[in-house]
Every structure is written in structure tokens, then in C-alpha cells.
mmCIF file of N, CA and C in Angstrom:
data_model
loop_
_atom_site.group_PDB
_atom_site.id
_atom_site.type_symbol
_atom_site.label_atom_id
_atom_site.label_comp_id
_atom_site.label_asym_id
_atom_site.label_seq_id
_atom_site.Cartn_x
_atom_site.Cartn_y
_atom_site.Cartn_z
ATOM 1 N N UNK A 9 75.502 112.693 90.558
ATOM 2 C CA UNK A 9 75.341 111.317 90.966
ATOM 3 C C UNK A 9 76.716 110.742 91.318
ATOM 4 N N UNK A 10 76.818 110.393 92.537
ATOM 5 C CA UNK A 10 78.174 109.578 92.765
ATOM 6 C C UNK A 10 78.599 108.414 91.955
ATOM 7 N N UNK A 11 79.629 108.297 91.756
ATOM 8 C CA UNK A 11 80.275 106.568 90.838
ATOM 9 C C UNK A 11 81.033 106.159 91.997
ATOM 10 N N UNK A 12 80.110 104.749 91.947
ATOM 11 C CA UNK A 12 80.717 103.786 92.945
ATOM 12 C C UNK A 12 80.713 102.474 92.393
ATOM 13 N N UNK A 13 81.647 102.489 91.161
ATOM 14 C CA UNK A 13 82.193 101.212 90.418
ATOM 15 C C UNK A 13 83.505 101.290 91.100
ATOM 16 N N UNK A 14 83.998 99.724 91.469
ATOM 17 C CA UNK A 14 84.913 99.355 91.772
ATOM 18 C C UNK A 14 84.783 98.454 92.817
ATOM 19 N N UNK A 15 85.799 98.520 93.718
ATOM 20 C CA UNK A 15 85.969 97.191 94.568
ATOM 21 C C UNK A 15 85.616 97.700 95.991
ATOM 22 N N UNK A 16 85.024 97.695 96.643
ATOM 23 C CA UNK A 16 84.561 98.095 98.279
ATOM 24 C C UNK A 16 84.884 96.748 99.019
ATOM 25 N N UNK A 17 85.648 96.841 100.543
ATOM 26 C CA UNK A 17 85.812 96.400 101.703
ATOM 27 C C UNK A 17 84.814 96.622 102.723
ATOM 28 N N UNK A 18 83.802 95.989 103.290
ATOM 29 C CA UNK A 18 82.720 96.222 104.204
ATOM 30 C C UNK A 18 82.824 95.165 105.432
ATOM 31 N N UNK A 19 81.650 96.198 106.281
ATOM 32 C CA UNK A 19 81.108 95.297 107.367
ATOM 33 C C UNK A 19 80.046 95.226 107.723
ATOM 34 N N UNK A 20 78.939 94.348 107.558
ATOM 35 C CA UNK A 20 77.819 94.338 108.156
ATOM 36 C C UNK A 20 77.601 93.833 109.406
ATOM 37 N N UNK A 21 76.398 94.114 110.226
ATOM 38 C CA UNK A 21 76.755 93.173 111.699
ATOM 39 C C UNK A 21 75.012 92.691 111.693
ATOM 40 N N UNK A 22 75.019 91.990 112.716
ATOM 41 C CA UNK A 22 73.920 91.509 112.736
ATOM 42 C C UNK A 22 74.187 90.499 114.076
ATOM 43 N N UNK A 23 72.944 90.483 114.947
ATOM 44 C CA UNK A 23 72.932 90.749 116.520
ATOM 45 C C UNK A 23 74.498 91.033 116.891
ATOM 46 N N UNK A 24 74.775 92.170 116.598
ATOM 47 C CA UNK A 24 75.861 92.926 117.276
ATOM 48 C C UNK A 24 77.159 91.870 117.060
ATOM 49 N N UNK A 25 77.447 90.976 115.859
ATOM 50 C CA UNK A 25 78.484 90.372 115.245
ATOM 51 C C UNK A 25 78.708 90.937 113.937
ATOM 52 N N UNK A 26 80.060 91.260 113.766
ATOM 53 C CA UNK A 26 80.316 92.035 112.709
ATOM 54 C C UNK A 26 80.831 90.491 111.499
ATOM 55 N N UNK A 27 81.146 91.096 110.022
ATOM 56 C CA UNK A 27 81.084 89.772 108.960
ATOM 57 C C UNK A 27 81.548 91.143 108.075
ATOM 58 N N UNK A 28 82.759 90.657 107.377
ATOM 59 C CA UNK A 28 83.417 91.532 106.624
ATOM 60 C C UNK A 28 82.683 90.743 105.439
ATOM 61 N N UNK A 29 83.285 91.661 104.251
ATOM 62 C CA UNK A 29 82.994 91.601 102.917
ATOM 63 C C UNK A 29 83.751 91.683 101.814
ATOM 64 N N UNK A 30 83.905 91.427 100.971
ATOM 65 C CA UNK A 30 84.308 92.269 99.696
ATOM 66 C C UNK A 30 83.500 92.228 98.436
ATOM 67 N N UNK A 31 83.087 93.298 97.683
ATOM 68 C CA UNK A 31 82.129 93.669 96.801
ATOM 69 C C UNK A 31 82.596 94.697 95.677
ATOM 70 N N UNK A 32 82.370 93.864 94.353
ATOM 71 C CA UNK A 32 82.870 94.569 93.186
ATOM 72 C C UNK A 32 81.213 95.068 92.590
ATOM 73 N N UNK A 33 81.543 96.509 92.396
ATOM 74 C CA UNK A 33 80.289 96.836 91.641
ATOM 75 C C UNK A 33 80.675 97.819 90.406
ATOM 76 N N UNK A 34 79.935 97.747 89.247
ATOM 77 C CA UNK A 34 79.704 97.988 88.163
ATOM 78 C C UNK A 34 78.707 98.803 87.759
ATOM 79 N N UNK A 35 79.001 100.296 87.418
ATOM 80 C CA UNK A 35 77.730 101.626 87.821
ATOM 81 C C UNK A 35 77.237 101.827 86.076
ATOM 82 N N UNK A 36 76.203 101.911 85.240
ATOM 83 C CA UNK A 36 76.004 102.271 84.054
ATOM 84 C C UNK A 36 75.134 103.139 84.825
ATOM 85 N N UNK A 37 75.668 104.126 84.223
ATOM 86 C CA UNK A 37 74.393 105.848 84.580
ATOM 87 C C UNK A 37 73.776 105.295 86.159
ATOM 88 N N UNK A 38 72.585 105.534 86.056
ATOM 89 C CA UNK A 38 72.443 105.100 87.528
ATOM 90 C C UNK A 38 71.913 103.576 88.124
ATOM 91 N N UNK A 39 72.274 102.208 87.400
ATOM 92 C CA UNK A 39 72.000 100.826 87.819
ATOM 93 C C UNK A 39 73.658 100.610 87.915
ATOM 94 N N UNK A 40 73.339 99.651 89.068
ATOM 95 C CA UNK A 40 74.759 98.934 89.782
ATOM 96 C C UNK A 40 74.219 97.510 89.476
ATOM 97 N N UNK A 41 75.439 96.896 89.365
ATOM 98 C CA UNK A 41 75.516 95.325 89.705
ATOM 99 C C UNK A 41 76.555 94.675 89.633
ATOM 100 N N UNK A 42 77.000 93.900 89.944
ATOM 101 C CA UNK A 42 78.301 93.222 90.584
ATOM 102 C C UNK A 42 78.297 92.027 91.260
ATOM 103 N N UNK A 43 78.843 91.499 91.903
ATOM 104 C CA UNK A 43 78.962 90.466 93.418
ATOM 105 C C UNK A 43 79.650 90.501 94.580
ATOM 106 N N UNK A 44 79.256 89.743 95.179
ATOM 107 C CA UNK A 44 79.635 90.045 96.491
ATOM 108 C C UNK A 44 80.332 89.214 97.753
ATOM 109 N N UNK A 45 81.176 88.918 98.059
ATOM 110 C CA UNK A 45 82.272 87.363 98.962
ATOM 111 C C UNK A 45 81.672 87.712 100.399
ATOM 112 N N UNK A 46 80.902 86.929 100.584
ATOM 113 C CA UNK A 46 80.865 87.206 102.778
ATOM 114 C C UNK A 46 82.168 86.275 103.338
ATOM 115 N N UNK A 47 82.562 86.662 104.316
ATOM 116 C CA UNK A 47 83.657 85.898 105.066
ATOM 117 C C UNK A 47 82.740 84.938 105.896
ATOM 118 N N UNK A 48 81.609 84.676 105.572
ATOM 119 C CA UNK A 48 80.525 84.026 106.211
ATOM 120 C C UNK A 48 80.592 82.787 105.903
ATOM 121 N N UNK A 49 79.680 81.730 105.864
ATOM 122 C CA UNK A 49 79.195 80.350 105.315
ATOM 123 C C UNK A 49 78.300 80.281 104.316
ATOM 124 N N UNK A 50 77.695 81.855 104.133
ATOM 125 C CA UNK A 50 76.888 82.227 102.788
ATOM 126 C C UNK A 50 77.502 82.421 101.670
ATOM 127 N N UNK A 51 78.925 82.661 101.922
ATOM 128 C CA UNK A 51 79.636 83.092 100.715
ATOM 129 C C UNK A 51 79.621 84.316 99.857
ATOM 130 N N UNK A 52 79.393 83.570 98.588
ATOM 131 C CA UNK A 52 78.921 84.443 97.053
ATOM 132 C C UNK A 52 77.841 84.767 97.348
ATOM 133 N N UNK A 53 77.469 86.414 96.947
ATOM 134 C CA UNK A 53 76.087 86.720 95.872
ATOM 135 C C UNK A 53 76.188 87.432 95.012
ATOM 136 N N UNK A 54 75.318 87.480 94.419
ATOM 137 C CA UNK A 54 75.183 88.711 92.966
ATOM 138 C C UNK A 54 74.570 90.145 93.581
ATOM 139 N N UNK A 55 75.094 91.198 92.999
ATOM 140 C CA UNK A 55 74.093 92.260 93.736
ATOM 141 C C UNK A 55 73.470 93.034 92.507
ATOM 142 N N UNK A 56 72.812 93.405 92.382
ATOM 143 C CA UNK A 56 71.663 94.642 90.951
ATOM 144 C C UNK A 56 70.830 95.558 92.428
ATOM 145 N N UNK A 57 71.285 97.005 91.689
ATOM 146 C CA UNK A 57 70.691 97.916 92.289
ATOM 147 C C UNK A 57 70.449 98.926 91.479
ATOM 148 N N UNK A 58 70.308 100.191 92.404
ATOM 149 C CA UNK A 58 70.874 101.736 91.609
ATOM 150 C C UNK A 58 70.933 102.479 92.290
ATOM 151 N N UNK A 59 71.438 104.022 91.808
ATOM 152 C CA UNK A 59 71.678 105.028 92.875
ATOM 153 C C UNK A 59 71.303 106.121 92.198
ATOM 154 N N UNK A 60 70.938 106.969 92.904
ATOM 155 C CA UNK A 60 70.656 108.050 93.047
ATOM 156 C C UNK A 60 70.862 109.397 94.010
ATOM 157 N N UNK A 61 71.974 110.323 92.942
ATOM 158 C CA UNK A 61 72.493 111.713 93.680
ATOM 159 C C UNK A 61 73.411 110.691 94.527
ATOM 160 N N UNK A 62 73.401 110.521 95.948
ATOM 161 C CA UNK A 62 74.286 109.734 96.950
ATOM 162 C C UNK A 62 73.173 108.820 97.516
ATOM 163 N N UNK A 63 72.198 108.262 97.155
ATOM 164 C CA UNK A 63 71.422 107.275 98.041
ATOM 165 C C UNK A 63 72.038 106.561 97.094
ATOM 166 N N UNK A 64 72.214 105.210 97.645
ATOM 167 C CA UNK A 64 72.555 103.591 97.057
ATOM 168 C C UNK A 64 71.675 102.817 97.413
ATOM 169 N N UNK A 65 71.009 102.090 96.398
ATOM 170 C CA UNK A 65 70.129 100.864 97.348
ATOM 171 C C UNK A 65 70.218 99.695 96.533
ATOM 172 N N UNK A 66 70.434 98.451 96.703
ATOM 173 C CA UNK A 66 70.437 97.113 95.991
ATOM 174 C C UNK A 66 70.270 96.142 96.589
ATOM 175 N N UNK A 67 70.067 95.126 96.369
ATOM 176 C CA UNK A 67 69.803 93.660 96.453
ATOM 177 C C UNK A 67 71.010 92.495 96.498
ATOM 178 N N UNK A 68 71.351 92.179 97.846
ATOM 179 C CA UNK A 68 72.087 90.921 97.309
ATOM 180 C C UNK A 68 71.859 89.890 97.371
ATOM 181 N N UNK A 69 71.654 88.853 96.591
ATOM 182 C CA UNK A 69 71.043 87.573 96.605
ATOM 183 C C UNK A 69 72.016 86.365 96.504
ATOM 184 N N UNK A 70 72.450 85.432 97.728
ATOM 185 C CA UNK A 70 73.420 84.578 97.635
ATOM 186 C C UNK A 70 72.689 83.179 96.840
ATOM 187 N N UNK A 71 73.949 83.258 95.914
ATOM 188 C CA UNK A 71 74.141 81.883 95.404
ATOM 189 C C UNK A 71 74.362 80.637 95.345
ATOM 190 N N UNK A 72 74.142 80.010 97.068
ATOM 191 C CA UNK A 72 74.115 78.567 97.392
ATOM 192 C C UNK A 72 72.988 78.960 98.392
ATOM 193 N N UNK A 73 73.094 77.362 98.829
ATOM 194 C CA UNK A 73 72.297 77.178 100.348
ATOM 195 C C UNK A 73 70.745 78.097 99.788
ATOM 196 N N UNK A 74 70.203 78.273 100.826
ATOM 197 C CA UNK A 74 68.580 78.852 101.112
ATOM 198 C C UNK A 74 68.516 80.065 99.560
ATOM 199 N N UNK A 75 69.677 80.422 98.583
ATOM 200 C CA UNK A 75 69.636 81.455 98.054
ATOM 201 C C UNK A 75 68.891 82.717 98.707
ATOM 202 N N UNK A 76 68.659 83.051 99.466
ATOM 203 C CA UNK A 76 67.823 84.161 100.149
ATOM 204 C C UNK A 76 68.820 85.814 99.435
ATOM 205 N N UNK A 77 67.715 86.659 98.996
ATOM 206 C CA UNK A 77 68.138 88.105 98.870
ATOM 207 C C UNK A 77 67.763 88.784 100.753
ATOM 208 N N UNK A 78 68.736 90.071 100.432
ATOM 209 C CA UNK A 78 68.588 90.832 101.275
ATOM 210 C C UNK A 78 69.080 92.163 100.942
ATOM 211 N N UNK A 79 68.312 93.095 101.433
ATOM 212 C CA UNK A 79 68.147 94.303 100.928
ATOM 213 C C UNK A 79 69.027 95.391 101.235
ATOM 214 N N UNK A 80 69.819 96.138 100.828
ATOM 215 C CA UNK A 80 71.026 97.220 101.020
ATOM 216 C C UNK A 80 70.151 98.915 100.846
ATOM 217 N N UNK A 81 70.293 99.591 102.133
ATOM 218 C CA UNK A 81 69.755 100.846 101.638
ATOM 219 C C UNK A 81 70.996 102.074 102.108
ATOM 220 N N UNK A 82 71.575 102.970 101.179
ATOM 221 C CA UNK A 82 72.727 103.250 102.123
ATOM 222 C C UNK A 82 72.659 104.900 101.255
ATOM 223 N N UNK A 83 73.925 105.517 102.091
ATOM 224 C CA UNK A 83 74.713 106.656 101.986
ATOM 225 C C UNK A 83 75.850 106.611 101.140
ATOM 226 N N UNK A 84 76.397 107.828 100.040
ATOM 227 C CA UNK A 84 77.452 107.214 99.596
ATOM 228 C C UNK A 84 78.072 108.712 99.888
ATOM 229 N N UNK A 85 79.158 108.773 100.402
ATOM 230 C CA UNK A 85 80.055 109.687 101.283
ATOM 231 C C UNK A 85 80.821 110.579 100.026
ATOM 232 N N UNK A 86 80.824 112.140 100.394
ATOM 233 C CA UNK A 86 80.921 113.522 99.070
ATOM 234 C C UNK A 86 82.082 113.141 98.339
ATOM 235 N N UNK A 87 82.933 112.296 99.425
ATOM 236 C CA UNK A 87 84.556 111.913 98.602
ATOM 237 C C UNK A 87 84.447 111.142 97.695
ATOM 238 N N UNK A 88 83.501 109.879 97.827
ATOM 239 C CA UNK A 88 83.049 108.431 97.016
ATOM 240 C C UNK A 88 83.974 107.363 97.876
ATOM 241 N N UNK A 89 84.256 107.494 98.964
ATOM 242 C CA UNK A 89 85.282 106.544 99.643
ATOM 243 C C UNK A 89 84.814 105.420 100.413
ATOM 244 N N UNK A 90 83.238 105.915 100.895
ATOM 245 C CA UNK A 90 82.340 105.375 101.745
ATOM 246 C C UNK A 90 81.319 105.384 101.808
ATOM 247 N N UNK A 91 81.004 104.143 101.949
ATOM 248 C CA UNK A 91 79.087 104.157 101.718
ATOM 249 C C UNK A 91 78.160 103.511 103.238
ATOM 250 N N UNK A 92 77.038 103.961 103.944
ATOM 251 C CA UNK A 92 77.048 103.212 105.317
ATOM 252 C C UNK A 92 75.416 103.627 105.128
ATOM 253 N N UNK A 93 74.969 102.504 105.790
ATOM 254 C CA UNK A 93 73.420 101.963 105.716
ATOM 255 C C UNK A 93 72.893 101.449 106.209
ATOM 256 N N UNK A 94 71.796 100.306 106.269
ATOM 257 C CA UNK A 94 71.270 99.965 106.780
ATOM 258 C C UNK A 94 71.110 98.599 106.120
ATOM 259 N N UNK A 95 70.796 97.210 106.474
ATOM 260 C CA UNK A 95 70.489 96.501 105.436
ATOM 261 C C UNK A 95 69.262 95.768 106.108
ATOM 262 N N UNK A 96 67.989 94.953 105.236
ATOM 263 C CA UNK A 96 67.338 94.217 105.989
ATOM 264 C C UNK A 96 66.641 93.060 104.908
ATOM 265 N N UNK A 97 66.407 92.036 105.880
ATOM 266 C CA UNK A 97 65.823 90.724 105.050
ATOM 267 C C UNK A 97 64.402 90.182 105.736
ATOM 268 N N UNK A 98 63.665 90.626 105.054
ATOM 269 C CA UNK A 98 61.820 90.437 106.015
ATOM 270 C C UNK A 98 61.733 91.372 106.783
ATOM 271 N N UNK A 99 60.798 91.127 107.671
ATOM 272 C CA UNK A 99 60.205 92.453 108.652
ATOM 273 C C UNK A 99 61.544 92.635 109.896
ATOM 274 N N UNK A 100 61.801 91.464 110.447
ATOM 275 C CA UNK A 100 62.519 91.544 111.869
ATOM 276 C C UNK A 100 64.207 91.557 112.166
ATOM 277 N N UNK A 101 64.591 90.897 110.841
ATOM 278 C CA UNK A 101 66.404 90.478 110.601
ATOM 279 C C UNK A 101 66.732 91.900 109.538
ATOM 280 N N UNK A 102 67.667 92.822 110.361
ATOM 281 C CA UNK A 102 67.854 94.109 110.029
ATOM 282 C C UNK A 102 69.192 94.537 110.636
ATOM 283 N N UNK A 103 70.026 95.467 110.340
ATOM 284 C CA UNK A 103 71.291 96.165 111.215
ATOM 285 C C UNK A 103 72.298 97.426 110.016
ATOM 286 N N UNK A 104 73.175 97.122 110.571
ATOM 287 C CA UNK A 104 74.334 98.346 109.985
ATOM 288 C C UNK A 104 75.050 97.732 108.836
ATOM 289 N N UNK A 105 75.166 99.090 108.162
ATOM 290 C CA UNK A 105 76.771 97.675 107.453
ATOM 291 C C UNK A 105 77.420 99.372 106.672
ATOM 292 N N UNK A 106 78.624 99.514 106.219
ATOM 293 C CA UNK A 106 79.613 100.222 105.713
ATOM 294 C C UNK A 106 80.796 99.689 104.675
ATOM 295 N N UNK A 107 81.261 100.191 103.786
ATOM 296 C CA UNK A 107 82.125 100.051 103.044
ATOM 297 C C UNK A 107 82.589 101.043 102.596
ATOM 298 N N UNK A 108 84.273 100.484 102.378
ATOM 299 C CA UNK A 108 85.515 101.708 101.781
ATOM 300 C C UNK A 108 85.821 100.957 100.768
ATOM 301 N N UNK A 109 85.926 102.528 99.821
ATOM 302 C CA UNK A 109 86.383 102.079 99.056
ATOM 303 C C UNK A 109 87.802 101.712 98.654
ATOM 304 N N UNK A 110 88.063 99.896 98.140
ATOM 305 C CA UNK A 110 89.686 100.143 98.257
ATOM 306 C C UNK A 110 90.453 100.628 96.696
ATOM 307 N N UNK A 111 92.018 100.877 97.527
ATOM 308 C CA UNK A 111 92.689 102.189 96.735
ATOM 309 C C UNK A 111 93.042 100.925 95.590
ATOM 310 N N UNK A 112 92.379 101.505 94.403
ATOM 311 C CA UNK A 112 92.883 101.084 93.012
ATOM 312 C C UNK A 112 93.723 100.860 92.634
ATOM 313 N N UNK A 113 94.633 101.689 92.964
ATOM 314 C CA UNK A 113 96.274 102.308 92.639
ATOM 315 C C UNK A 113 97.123 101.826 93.756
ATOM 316 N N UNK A 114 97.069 100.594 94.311
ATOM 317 C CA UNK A 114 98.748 99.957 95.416
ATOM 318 C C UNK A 114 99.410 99.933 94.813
ATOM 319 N N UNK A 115 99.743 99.535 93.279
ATOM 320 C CA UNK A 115 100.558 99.332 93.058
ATOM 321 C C UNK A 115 101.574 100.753 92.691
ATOM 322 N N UNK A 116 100.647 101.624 92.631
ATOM 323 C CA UNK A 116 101.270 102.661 91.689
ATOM 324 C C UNK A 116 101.865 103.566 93.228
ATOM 325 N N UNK A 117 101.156 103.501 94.326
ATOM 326 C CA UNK A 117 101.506 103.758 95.431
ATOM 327 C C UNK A 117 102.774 103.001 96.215
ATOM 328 N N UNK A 118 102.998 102.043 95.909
ATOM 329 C CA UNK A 118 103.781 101.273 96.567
ATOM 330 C C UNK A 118 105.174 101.587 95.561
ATOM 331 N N UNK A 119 105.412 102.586 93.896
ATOM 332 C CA UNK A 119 106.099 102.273 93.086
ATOM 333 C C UNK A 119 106.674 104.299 93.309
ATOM 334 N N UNK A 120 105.682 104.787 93.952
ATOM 335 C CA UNK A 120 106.105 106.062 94.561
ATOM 336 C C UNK A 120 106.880 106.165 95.520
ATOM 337 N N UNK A 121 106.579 105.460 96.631
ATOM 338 C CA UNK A 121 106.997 104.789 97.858
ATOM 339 C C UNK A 121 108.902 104.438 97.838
ATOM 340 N N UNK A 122 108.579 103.539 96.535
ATOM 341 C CA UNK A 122 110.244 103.016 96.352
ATOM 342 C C UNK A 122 110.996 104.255 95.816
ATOM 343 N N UNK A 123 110.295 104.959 94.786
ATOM 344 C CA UNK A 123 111.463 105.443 94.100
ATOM 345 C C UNK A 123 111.590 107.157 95.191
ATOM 346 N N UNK A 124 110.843 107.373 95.954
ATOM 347 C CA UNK A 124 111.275 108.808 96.993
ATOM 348 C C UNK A 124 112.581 108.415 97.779
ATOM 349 N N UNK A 125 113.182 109.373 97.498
ATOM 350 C CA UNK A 125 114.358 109.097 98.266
ATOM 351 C C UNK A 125 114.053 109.167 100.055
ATOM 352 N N UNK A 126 114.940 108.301 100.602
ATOM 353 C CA UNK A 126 114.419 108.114 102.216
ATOM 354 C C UNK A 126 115.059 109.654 102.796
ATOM 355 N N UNK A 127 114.522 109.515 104.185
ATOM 356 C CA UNK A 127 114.434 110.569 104.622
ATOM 357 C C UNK A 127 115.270 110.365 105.809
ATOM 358 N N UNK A 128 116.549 111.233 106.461
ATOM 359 C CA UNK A 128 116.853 110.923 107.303
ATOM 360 C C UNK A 128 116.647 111.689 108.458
ATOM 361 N N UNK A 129 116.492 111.109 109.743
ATOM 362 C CA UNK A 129 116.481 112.316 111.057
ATOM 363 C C UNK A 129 117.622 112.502 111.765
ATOM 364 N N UNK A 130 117.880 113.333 111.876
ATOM 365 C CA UNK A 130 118.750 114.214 112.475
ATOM 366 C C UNK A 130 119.321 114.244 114.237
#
């Protein structure tokens, strides 16, 4: 079963307009849940799902305005880096959406970075 706790960067689109994301999720054995920031006017939601082997599927349900859920059905990629799907809300409002996972460790990357000695060319 893949673990996909942590912080994911996404994009969903919908009529062919893309709407980034960011989404923290929280894996016990196989139920997820977490929340979720749209760069949208919807904002916040909460998400509860679960996964199975590499299918992911959950629910995100925003927390202002119309509160409306909408449904996440996805792929989660052999590395755990990436997950890409499908999402839909009722019969007709449906499209793509993807997320990476982001690197945990900047800081510890950015502290490798300093201390390698530079490299000169010749």
C-alpha cells in the first residue's frame, strides 16, 4: 500500500482552467484525511478518504459558501511522488487534477547545498 501522508502541490482544471492547490494528508493503515487550500474563491476543505495498493480516492468538502463535496478518484505513482486522477461533483462537472509530492527536507537540502564545496570550471 503506498503512504501518501504529507504535504502535496496540485492542479485540478475544470473547463480547461487550471486552479492549483495545496493539500496536507494524514494516512492511518489505509484511511486518509487532512485539508485542503484552493487558490480559488472556495478556499478551505477538509478531505477523508482511503487507499488502496496505489488507488486513492476521497472526498473534499469546502468549508464556506455552498459547502459542496467533490469527489477525488486517482493513481498514486511506484515512487509515492505523484498522484493523477480524475475528480467529479454530480453527473456533468468532472476533469483532471495531479499532485507532487513536496520535498520534506528543503531545509536539509538547502544545508547540503551550503556546506559542498563550489565547483570551479576550467
Amino acid at each position: 500500500m503506498a503512504d501518501v501522508s504529507g504535504v502535496w502541490l496540485g492542479t485540478y482544471w475544470q473547463y480547461g482552467s487550471p486552479t492549483r492547490f495545496e493539500m496536507t494528508l494524514v494516512q492511518g493503515k489505509n484511511t486518509l484525511s487532512g485539508n485542503v487550500l484552493d487558490d480559488s474563491s472556495l478556499g478551505e476543505a477538509n478531505v477523508t478518504g482511503e487507499i488502496s495498493g496505489r488507488t486513492v480516492t476521497f472526498r473534499k468538502c469546502y468549508l464556506s459558501g455552498s459547502r459542496h463535496c467533490i469527489d477525488y478518484f486517482g493513481t498514486v505513482s511506484s515512487d509515492e511522488k505523484l498522484m493523477t486522477g480524475q475528480w467529479q461533483e454530480g453527473i456533468f462537472n468532472q476533469g483532471k487534477w495531479e499532485a507532487h509530492r513536496q520535498d520534506d527536507n528543503l531545509t536539509l537540502s538547502l544545508e547540503k547545498i551550503k556546506s559542498s564545496p563550489l565547483q570551479t570550471v576550467s
